[in-house]
Each structure stands twice: as C-alpha cells, then as structure tokens.
mmCIF file of C-alpha atoms in Angstrom:
data_model
loop_
_atom_site.group_PDB
_atom_site.id
_atom_site.type_symbol
_atom_site.label_atom_id
_atom_site.label_comp_id
_atom_site.label_asym_id
_atom_site.label_seq_id
_atom_site.Cartn_x
_atom_site.Cartn_y
_atom_site.Cartn_z
ATOM 1 C CA MET A 146 23.543 -39.335 8.453
ATOM 2 C CA THR A 147 26.482 -37.254 7.308
ATOM 3 C CA PRO A 148 26.645 -33.461 7.853
ATOM 4 C CA ARG A 149 26.379 -32.983 4.088
ATOM 5 C CA SER A 150 23.171 -35.020 3.973
ATOM 6 C CA ARG A 151 21.689 -33.076 6.882
ATOM 7 C CA LYS A 152 22.577 -29.816 5.148
ATOM 8 C CA LEU A 153 20.949 -31.037 1.925
ATOM 9 C CA LEU A 154 17.788 -32.125 3.753
ATOM 10 C CA GLY A 155 17.684 -28.759 5.513
ATOM 11 C CA LYS A 156 17.823 -26.926 2.199
ATOM 12 C CA ILE A 157 15.103 -29.155 0.748
ATOM 13 C CA GLY A 158 12.912 -28.517 3.780
ATOM 14 C CA LEU A 159 13.397 -24.746 3.602
ATOM 15 C CA ASN A 160 12.729 -24.684 -0.141
ATOM 16 C CA THR A 161 9.606 -26.804 0.302
ATOM 17 C CA ALA A 162 8.340 -24.511 3.059
ATOM 18 C CA ALA A 163 9.052 -21.463 0.894
ATOM 19 C CA ILE A 164 7.124 -22.969 -2.022
ATOM 20 C CA LEU A 165 4.161 -23.802 0.231
ATOM 21 C CA VAL A 166 4.086 -20.264 1.636
ATOM 22 C CA PHE A 167 4.283 -18.855 -1.896
ATOM 23 C CA LEU A 168 1.402 -21.041 -3.099
ATOM 24 C CA PHE A 169 -0.664 -20.143 -0.041
ATOM 25 C CA ALA A 170 -0.105 -16.414 -0.666
ATOM 26 C CA VAL A 171 -0.584 -16.422 -4.442
ATOM 27 C CA PHE A 172 -3.601 -18.777 -4.630
ATOM 28 C CA PRO A 173 -6.241 -16.115 -3.755
ATOM 29 C CA VAL A 174 -4.822 -13.848 -6.479
ATOM 30 C CA TYR A 175 -4.825 -16.702 -8.992
ATOM 31 C CA TRP A 176 -8.401 -17.628 -8.077
ATOM 32 C CA MET A 177 -9.500 -14.001 -8.448
ATOM 33 C CA VAL A 178 -8.009 -13.712 -11.937
ATOM 34 C CA SER A 179 -9.272 -17.100 -13.102
ATOM 35 C CA THR A 180 -12.786 -16.381 -11.806
ATOM 36 C CA ALA A 181 -12.841 -13.093 -13.729
ATOM 37 C CA PHE A 182 -12.595 -15.097 -16.971
ATOM 38 C CA LYS A 183 -15.004 -17.908 -16.069
ATOM 39 C CA SER A 184 -18.594 -18.116 -17.254
ATOM 40 C CA ASN A 185 -21.410 -17.864 -14.715
ATOM 41 C CA GLU A 186 -22.014 -21.618 -15.035
ATOM 42 C CA GLU A 187 -18.435 -22.366 -14.007
ATOM 43 C CA ILE A 188 -18.464 -19.771 -11.215
ATOM 44 C CA PHE A 189 -21.585 -21.118 -9.500
ATOM 45 C CA THR A 190 -20.934 -24.822 -10.043
ATOM 46 C CA THR A 191 -20.156 -27.040 -7.063
ATOM 47 C CA ARG A 192 -17.312 -28.728 -8.956
ATOM 48 C CA PHE A 193 -13.736 -27.579 -8.502
ATOM 49 C CA ILE A 194 -12.627 -25.952 -11.761
ATOM 50 C CA PRO A 195 -9.043 -24.679 -11.456
ATOM 51 C CA PHE A 196 -8.926 -23.206 -14.975
ATOM 52 C CA PRO A 197 -11.648 -21.628 -17.118
ATOM 53 C CA THR A 198 -12.646 -24.339 -19.604
ATOM 54 C CA ASP A 199 -14.322 -21.771 -21.824
ATOM 55 C CA PRO A 200 -12.642 -18.412 -21.085
ATOM 56 C CA THR A 201 -14.815 -15.341 -21.505
ATOM 57 C CA ILE A 202 -14.268 -11.592 -21.136
ATOM 58 C CA GLU A 203 -17.962 -10.992 -20.503
ATOM 59 C CA HIS A 204 -17.431 -9.782 -16.951
ATOM 60 C CA VAL A 205 -14.579 -7.460 -17.890
ATOM 61 C CA GLN A 206 -16.610 -5.997 -20.756
ATOM 62 C CA ARG A 207 -19.600 -5.498 -18.467
ATOM 63 C CA VAL A 208 -17.488 -3.672 -15.877
ATOM 64 C CA PHE A 209 -16.125 -1.357 -18.573
ATOM 65 C CA SER A 210 -19.447 -0.764 -20.353
ATOM 66 C CA GLU A 211 -21.883 -0.581 -17.431
ATOM 67 C CA GLY A 212 -19.512 0.796 -14.806
ATOM 68 C CA VAL A 213 -20.407 0.687 -11.123
ATOM 69 C CA ALA A 214 -23.255 2.551 -9.401
ATOM 70 C CA GLY A 215 -23.858 4.698 -12.471
ATOM 71 C CA HIS A 216 -20.255 5.828 -12.904
ATOM 72 C CA SER A 217 -17.399 4.630 -15.095
ATOM 73 C CA ILE A 218 -14.909 2.258 -13.526
ATOM 74 C CA TRP A 219 -12.169 4.649 -14.621
ATOM 75 C CA ARG A 220 -13.583 7.344 -12.346
ATOM 76 C CA TYR A 221 -13.113 5.157 -9.294
ATOM 77 C CA MET A 222 -9.647 4.172 -10.491
ATOM 78 C CA LEU A 223 -8.764 7.846 -10.905
ATOM 79 C CA ASN A 224 -10.047 8.665 -7.413
ATOM 80 C CA SER A 225 -7.973 5.847 -5.933
ATOM 81 C CA ALA A 226 -4.912 7.012 -7.872
ATOM 82 C CA ILE A 227 -5.340 10.600 -6.663
ATOM 83 C CA VAL A 228 -5.636 9.483 -3.036
ATOM 84 C CA ALA A 229 -2.768 6.971 -3.216
ATOM 85 C CA VAL A 230 -0.324 9.203 -5.104
ATOM 86 C CA GLY A 231 -1.231 12.218 -2.972
ATOM 87 C CA THR A 232 -0.674 10.216 0.196
ATOM 88 C CA VAL A 233 2.705 8.987 -1.060
ATOM 89 C CA LEU A 234 3.939 12.451 -2.063
ATOM 90 C CA VAL A 235 2.781 14.300 1.055
ATOM 91 C CA GLY A 236 3.712 11.450 3.380
ATOM 92 C CA ALA A 237 7.188 11.120 1.856
ATOM 93 C CA VAL A 238 7.978 14.790 2.454
ATOM 94 C CA PHE A 239 6.810 14.849 6.069
ATOM 95 C CA SER A 240 8.256 11.414 6.872
ATOM 96 C CA LEU A 241 11.688 12.300 5.537
ATOM 97 C CA LEU A 242 11.837 15.654 7.305
ATOM 98 C CA ALA A 243 10.630 14.203 10.608
ATOM 99 C CA ALA A 244 12.950 11.191 10.337
ATOM 100 C CA THR A 245 15.916 13.478 9.640
ATOM 101 C CA ALA A 246 15.072 15.620 12.659
ATOM 102 C CA VAL A 247 14.734 12.606 14.949
ATOM 103 C CA ALA A 248 17.903 10.894 13.686
ATOM 104 C CA ARG A 249 20.179 13.927 13.456
ATOM 105 C CA PHE A 250 19.117 16.226 16.323
ATOM 106 C CA ARG A 251 18.971 15.697 20.066
ATOM 107 C CA PHE A 252 16.098 17.545 21.679
ATOM 108 C CA ARG A 253 13.943 17.248 24.771
ATOM 109 C CA GLY A 254 11.103 14.796 24.308
ATOM 110 C CA ARG A 255 12.757 12.951 21.423
ATOM 111 C CA THR A 256 12.386 9.520 23.033
ATOM 112 C CA SER A 257 8.833 10.293 24.115
ATOM 113 C CA PHE A 258 8.011 11.304 20.547
ATOM 114 C CA LEU A 259 9.274 7.985 19.183
ATOM 115 C CA ILE A 260 7.370 6.017 21.810
ATOM 116 C CA LEU A 261 4.242 8.010 21.011
ATOM 117 C CA LEU A 262 4.578 7.030 17.353
ATOM 118 C CA LEU A 263 4.634 3.370 18.366
ATOM 119 C CA ILE A 264 1.566 3.832 20.562
ATOM 120 C CA VAL A 265 -0.299 5.464 17.687
ATOM 121 C CA GLN A 266 0.575 2.477 15.498
ATOM 122 C CA MET A 267 -0.889 0.107 18.096
ATOM 123 C CA VAL A 268 -4.256 1.895 18.172
ATOM 124 C CA PRO A 269 -6.767 0.259 15.761
ATOM 125 C CA ALA A 270 -7.728 2.546 12.896
ATOM 126 C CA GLU A 271 -11.412 1.963 13.661
ATOM 127 C CA ALA A 272 -10.930 3.574 17.089
ATOM 128 C CA LEU A 273 -9.809 6.772 15.349
ATOM 129 C CA LEU A 274 -12.704 6.813 12.902
ATOM 130 C CA ILE A 275 -15.083 9.113 14.822
ATOM 131 C CA PRO A 276 -12.442 11.642 15.994
ATOM 132 C CA LEU A 277 -10.958 11.901 12.498
ATOM 133 C CA PHE A 278 -14.422 12.214 10.973
ATOM 134 C CA LEU A 279 -15.248 15.145 13.259
ATOM 135 C CA MET A 280 -11.899 16.818 12.550
ATOM 136 C CA VAL A 281 -12.268 16.433 8.787
ATOM 137 C CA ARG A 282 -15.812 17.797 8.854
ATOM 138 C CA ARG A 283 -14.828 20.814 10.948
ATOM 139 C CA ALA A 284 -11.929 21.501 8.599
ATOM 140 C CA GLY A 285 -14.338 21.615 5.666
ATOM 141 C CA LEU A 286 -12.735 18.605 3.964
ATOM 142 C CA TYR A 287 -15.667 16.213 4.266
ATOM 143 C CA ASP A 288 -16.701 14.600 0.985
ATOM 144 C CA GLN A 289 -13.411 15.644 -0.631
ATOM 145 C CA LEU A 290 -10.513 13.519 -1.796
ATOM 146 C CA LEU A 291 -8.151 15.978 -0.100
ATOM 147 C CA GLY A 292 -9.633 15.062 3.267
ATOM 148 C CA LEU A 293 -9.058 11.394 2.504
ATOM 149 C CA VAL A 294 -5.446 12.142 1.569
ATOM 150 C CA VAL A 295 -4.907 13.989 4.862
ATOM 151 C CA VAL A 296 -6.324 11.080 6.869
ATOM 152 C CA ASN A 297 -4.233 8.499 5.008
ATOM 153 C CA VAL A 298 -1.101 10.590 5.563
ATOM 154 C CA ALA A 299 -1.869 10.738 9.277
ATOM 155 C CA LEU A 300 -2.339 6.956 9.414
ATOM 156 C CA THR A 301 0.838 6.070 7.500
ATOM 157 C CA LEU A 302 3.125 8.795 8.854
ATOM 158 C CA PRO A 303 4.252 6.957 12.041
ATOM 159 C CA PHE A 304 5.392 3.956 10.019
ATOM 160 C CA GLY A 305 7.181 6.182 7.518
ATOM 161 C CA ILE A 306 9.025 8.117 10.217
ATOM 162 C CA TRP A 307 10.174 4.985 12.037
ATOM 163 C CA MET A 308 11.369 3.292 8.865
ATOM 164 C CA LEU A 309 13.149 6.312 7.382
ATOM 165 C CA ARG A 310 14.756 7.124 10.726
ATOM 166 C CA THR A 311 16.802 3.928 10.362
ATOM 167 C CA PHE A 312 18.032 4.898 6.909
ATOM 168 C CA VAL A 313 18.963 8.437 7.951
ATOM 169 C CA ALA A 314 20.819 7.164 11.017
ATOM 170 C CA ALA A 315 22.778 4.738 8.809
ATOM 171 C CA VAL A 316 24.256 7.613 6.776
ATOM 172 C CA PRO A 317 27.563 8.758 8.385
ATOM 173 C CA LYS A 318 27.253 12.291 9.697
ATOM 174 C CA SER A 319 30.850 12.903 8.585
ATOM 175 C CA LEU A 320 29.590 13.118 4.987
ATOM 176 C CA GLU A 321 27.381 16.070 5.881
ATOM 177 C CA GLU A 322 30.141 17.693 7.911
ATOM 178 C CA ALA A 323 32.521 17.392 4.945
ATOM 179 C CA ALA A 324 29.947 19.135 2.741
ATOM 180 C CA TRP A 325 29.605 21.940 5.308
ATOM 181 C CA ILE A 326 33.376 22.399 5.351
ATOM 182 C CA ASP A 327 33.290 22.746 1.549
ATOM 183 C CA GLY A 328 30.808 25.590 1.939
ATOM 184 C CA ALA A 329 27.532 23.785 1.258
ATOM 185 C CA SER A 330 24.440 25.063 3.028
ATOM 186 C CA ARG A 331 22.223 22.814 5.121
ATOM 187 C CA PHE A 332 19.647 22.607 2.331
ATOM 188 C CA THR A 333 22.308 21.755 -0.264
ATOM 189 C CA THR A 334 23.753 19.107 2.031
ATOM 190 C CA PHE A 335 20.327 17.634 2.629
ATOM 191 C CA TRP A 336 19.400 17.583 -1.063
ATOM 192 C CA LYS A 337 22.710 16.500 -2.633
ATOM 193 C CA VAL A 338 24.267 14.362 0.098
ATOM 194 C CA LEU A 339 21.626 12.914 2.407
ATOM 195 C CA PHE A 340 18.672 12.566 0.045
ATOM 196 C CA PRO A 341 20.405 10.362 -2.599
ATOM 197 C CA LEU A 342 21.616 7.990 0.111
ATOM 198 C CA VAL A 343 18.187 7.768 1.746
ATOM 199 C CA ALA A 344 16.283 7.494 -1.566
ATOM 200 C CA PRO A 345 16.116 3.645 -1.530
ATOM 201 C CA GLY A 346 14.511 3.734 1.903
ATOM 202 C CA LEU A 347 12.119 6.433 0.716
ATOM 203 C CA VAL A 348 11.052 4.200 -2.167
ATOM 204 C CA ALA A 349 10.553 1.231 0.157
ATOM 205 C CA THR A 350 8.430 3.366 2.469
ATOM 206 C CA SER A 351 6.459 4.843 -0.411
ATOM 207 C CA ILE A 352 5.376 1.500 -1.805
ATOM 208 C CA PHE A 353 3.955 0.411 1.547
ATOM 209 C CA THR A 354 2.193 3.764 1.821
ATOM 210 C CA PHE A 355 0.823 3.421 -1.718
ATOM 211 C CA ILE A 356 -0.604 -0.042 -1.073
ATOM 212 C CA THR A 357 -2.145 1.059 2.229
ATOM 213 C CA ALA A 358 -3.823 4.110 0.690
ATOM 214 C CA TRP A 359 -4.900 2.216 -2.445
ATOM 215 C CA ASN A 360 -6.638 -0.545 -0.447
ATOM 216 C CA GLU A 361 -8.104 1.635 2.336
ATOM 217 C CA PHE A 362 -11.862 1.092 2.705
ATOM 218 C CA VAL A 363 -13.309 2.217 6.040
ATOM 219 C CA PHE A 364 -12.263 5.881 5.938
ATOM 220 C CA ALA A 365 -13.024 6.151 2.219
ATOM 221 C CA LEU A 366 -16.552 4.935 2.890
ATOM 222 C CA THR A 367 -17.028 7.212 5.913
ATOM 223 C CA LEU A 368 -15.498 10.456 4.649
ATOM 224 C CA ILE A 369 -16.979 10.366 1.136
ATOM 225 C CA SER A 370 -20.751 10.471 0.617
ATOM 226 C CA ASP A 371 -20.880 11.242 -3.110
ATOM 227 C CA GLN A 372 -20.793 8.033 -5.144
ATOM 228 C CA GLY A 373 -18.725 9.756 -7.807
ATOM 229 C CA GLY A 374 -16.013 10.408 -5.231
ATOM 230 C CA TYR A 375 -15.679 6.810 -4.060
ATOM 231 C CA THR A 376 -12.429 4.920 -4.435
ATOM 232 C CA MET A 377 -12.179 1.434 -5.936
ATOM 233 C CA PRO A 378 -12.441 -0.533 -2.646
ATOM 234 C CA VAL A 379 -15.723 1.229 -1.862
ATOM 235 C CA ALA A 380 -17.024 0.795 -5.412
ATOM 236 C CA LEU A 381 -16.512 -2.974 -5.167
ATOM 237 C CA ARG A 382 -19.201 -3.274 -2.513
ATOM 238 C CA TYR A 383 -21.865 -2.407 -5.110
ATOM 239 C CA PHE A 384 -21.374 -5.832 -6.639
ATOM 240 C CA VAL A 385 -22.850 -7.283 -3.449
ATOM 241 C CA SER A 386 -26.593 -6.968 -2.901
ATOM 242 C CA GLN A 387 -28.941 -8.329 -0.256
ATOM 243 C CA ARG A 388 -29.987 -11.235 -2.455
ATOM 244 C CA SER A 389 -26.954 -12.061 -4.557
ATOM 245 C CA VAL A 390 -23.282 -11.476 -5.251
ATOM 246 C CA ASP A 391 -21.968 -10.700 -8.718
ATOM 247 C CA TRP A 392 -18.829 -12.792 -8.386
ATOM 248 C CA GLY A 393 -17.833 -12.366 -12.009
ATOM 249 C CA GLY A 394 -18.092 -8.579 -11.826
ATOM 250 C CA ILE A 395 -16.361 -8.231 -8.469
ATOM 251 C CA MET A 396 -13.482 -10.492 -9.554
ATOM 252 C CA ALA A 397 -13.070 -8.631 -12.846
ATOM 253 C CA ALA A 398 -13.059 -5.250 -11.096
ATOM 254 C CA SER A 399 -10.675 -6.543 -8.414
ATOM 255 C CA THR A 400 -8.299 -7.797 -11.104
ATOM 256 C CA LEU A 401 -8.327 -4.368 -12.759
ATOM 257 C CA MET A 402 -7.730 -2.778 -9.364
ATOM 258 C CA THR A 403 -4.673 -4.961 -8.786
ATOM 259 C CA ILE A 404 -2.922 -4.045 -12.055
ATOM 260 C CA PRO A 405 -1.766 -0.509 -11.026
ATOM 261 C CA VAL A 406 -0.249 -1.880 -7.797
ATOM 262 C CA ILE A 407 1.658 -4.553 -9.724
ATOM 263 C CA ILE A 408 2.929 -1.993 -12.234
ATOM 264 C CA PHE A 409 4.021 0.362 -9.449
ATOM 265 C CA PHE A 410 5.804 -2.465 -7.652
ATOM 266 C CA LEU A 411 7.607 -3.621 -10.811
ATOM 267 C CA LEU A 412 8.851 -0.098 -11.438
ATOM 268 C CA VAL A 413 10.393 0.306 -7.985
ATOM 269 C CA GLN A 414 11.150 -3.267 -6.901
ATOM 270 C CA ARG A 415 14.926 -2.952 -7.303
ATOM 271 C CA ARG A 416 15.147 0.162 -5.198
ATOM 272 C CA MET A 417 12.716 -1.349 -2.727
ATOM 273 C CA VAL A 418 14.843 -4.478 -2.175
ATOM 274 C CA SER A 419 18.046 -2.452 -1.809
ATOM 275 C CA GLY A 420 16.276 -0.117 0.598
ATOM 276 C CA LEU A 421 15.024 -2.934 2.800
ATOM 277 C CA VAL A 422 18.469 -4.580 2.865
ATOM 278 C CA SER A 423 20.148 -1.264 3.708
ATOM 279 C CA GLY A 424 17.718 -0.656 6.527
ATOM 280 C CA ALA A 425 18.341 -4.123 7.940
ATOM 281 C CA VAL A 426 22.118 -3.744 8.061
ATOM 282 C CA LYS A 427 22.345 -0.737 10.346
ATOM 283 C CA GLY A 428 19.932 0.782 12.827
#
C-alpha cells in the first residue's frame, strides 16, 4: 500500500469516526423532537418508528394551554432565563476580575489558590448541597431566584477563572504598559486594551456557564419550594407520576426548553470558536 493510499484510508477512517460520534450525540435530540410530534399510538407502540407518520402538535398545544403544575410554561422559562442570564452576568464579572488578578499579579498564596479551585471542581455538587442550603437559608435567600443565582455562580466560578486566566495570560503585558506610558489609567487600560482581547474567551466561558445554569436541577429543586418559582428542569418532573409518564408532554416541553440554548449558541458561536482556539494556542 502506497503512502498516499494509507493517508486516504486514514482520512476516511477519521471522517467515519466523526460521523458516528455525531450521530451518537445528535440521536437523543432527534428522538426528543420527533417524539414531541408523534401521536400517543406511535409513542407507546413497540414498533420502531423513526419519523412521525401522522405528525401532530397536540402535545405542544397541551403544554402551552394547560401549562405545568398549574402555572404557564412561560413562567418556568422566564425563571430559567433569569437564573441563567443572572449567573452569566455575575459570573463573568467575578471570573474576569479574578482571572486578571491571578494572571497579572504575583502574590503569596497564588498557587495555592489555583490548586484550591481545582479541588473545588473535583468535589461532587451533591456533596455541597447541604452546606449551601444552610448558607442560603441563613442569608435569607431561600425560595428566591437570587439565591439560586448565587449558588450557580459559586459552582461555575472556578471553571470560569481557570479558563479566563489562560486568555488573560496570552495577552502581552507590553500592550498594557504602552497604554500606561500614554497616560491611560489602570481602569482605562483594562477596559479598552485588555477587555477587547479577552472578550472571545469571555464569550466561550459564558456559554458554558449559561448551559450549566439552564440545565441545573438538584439545587433548583432544593432551594425553591414555591412551584411558581421552579425552573424548567424542575417543572419537567411533573410529567412523571407514580403510575405513568407523559412522554408526549415531556418531549414537547424539553424541545421548547432546548430552543433558547440553540439560539444563544448560534448568536455567539463565532466568538466561541475563536475564543477556544485562542485559549488553546497559548497558556
């Protein structure tokens, strides 16, 4: 076999593997969407039906008209949006400031701080459930979306700091020094020199934070007792009862829940890809 043939076979093998991974990842999403438009007869049949033979919007209409647990589906969507957007905004500010401090300044305990962030990331979130619950209740934030935002920020902050630290470190410090020589203050240098260069990394970090906060279930269920304050992941559990599962309703609601994430990703995908590539070049 010639080197050219081996190279061609290698490309075919890699492309085939990539297609298989793609199909494996996208199939659950496809099945969710297709099930949302199937009739109950097609959902509960034992035959494999890849496409709805008689598409219906019955389940979508029922989710919109009846809502979930006595509340409109839009209320749960709004609660999820408030928590996710709040987590992204607050987390972005603290992550960027902390990452800048770690990357630009040398202080005692800097290495220990970074190691501690890694240790926090290794601790399962469920192990922090009771301590965070007690802290939120003592702070008077129990049963409030603000308390859920604070908890989500605390859970995603270590990842944000570590990721943004790489982007800040990749920016030459000589650019900031040149701005100082020209008379710019530290705040002006940060806002007009450093921030634009780190913005792609901030977008990449924000989208991971958004998805994490949007899909979070355990803390949303624990820290919110009022049904009207539930987020979408918690509201989905009301489609499951002791005797049955409303597969049509849960798939329709899950499809609606996925749309905002897709829209958010499409809006920032270019900056996200450039941010990930920039962070992979230098560290």
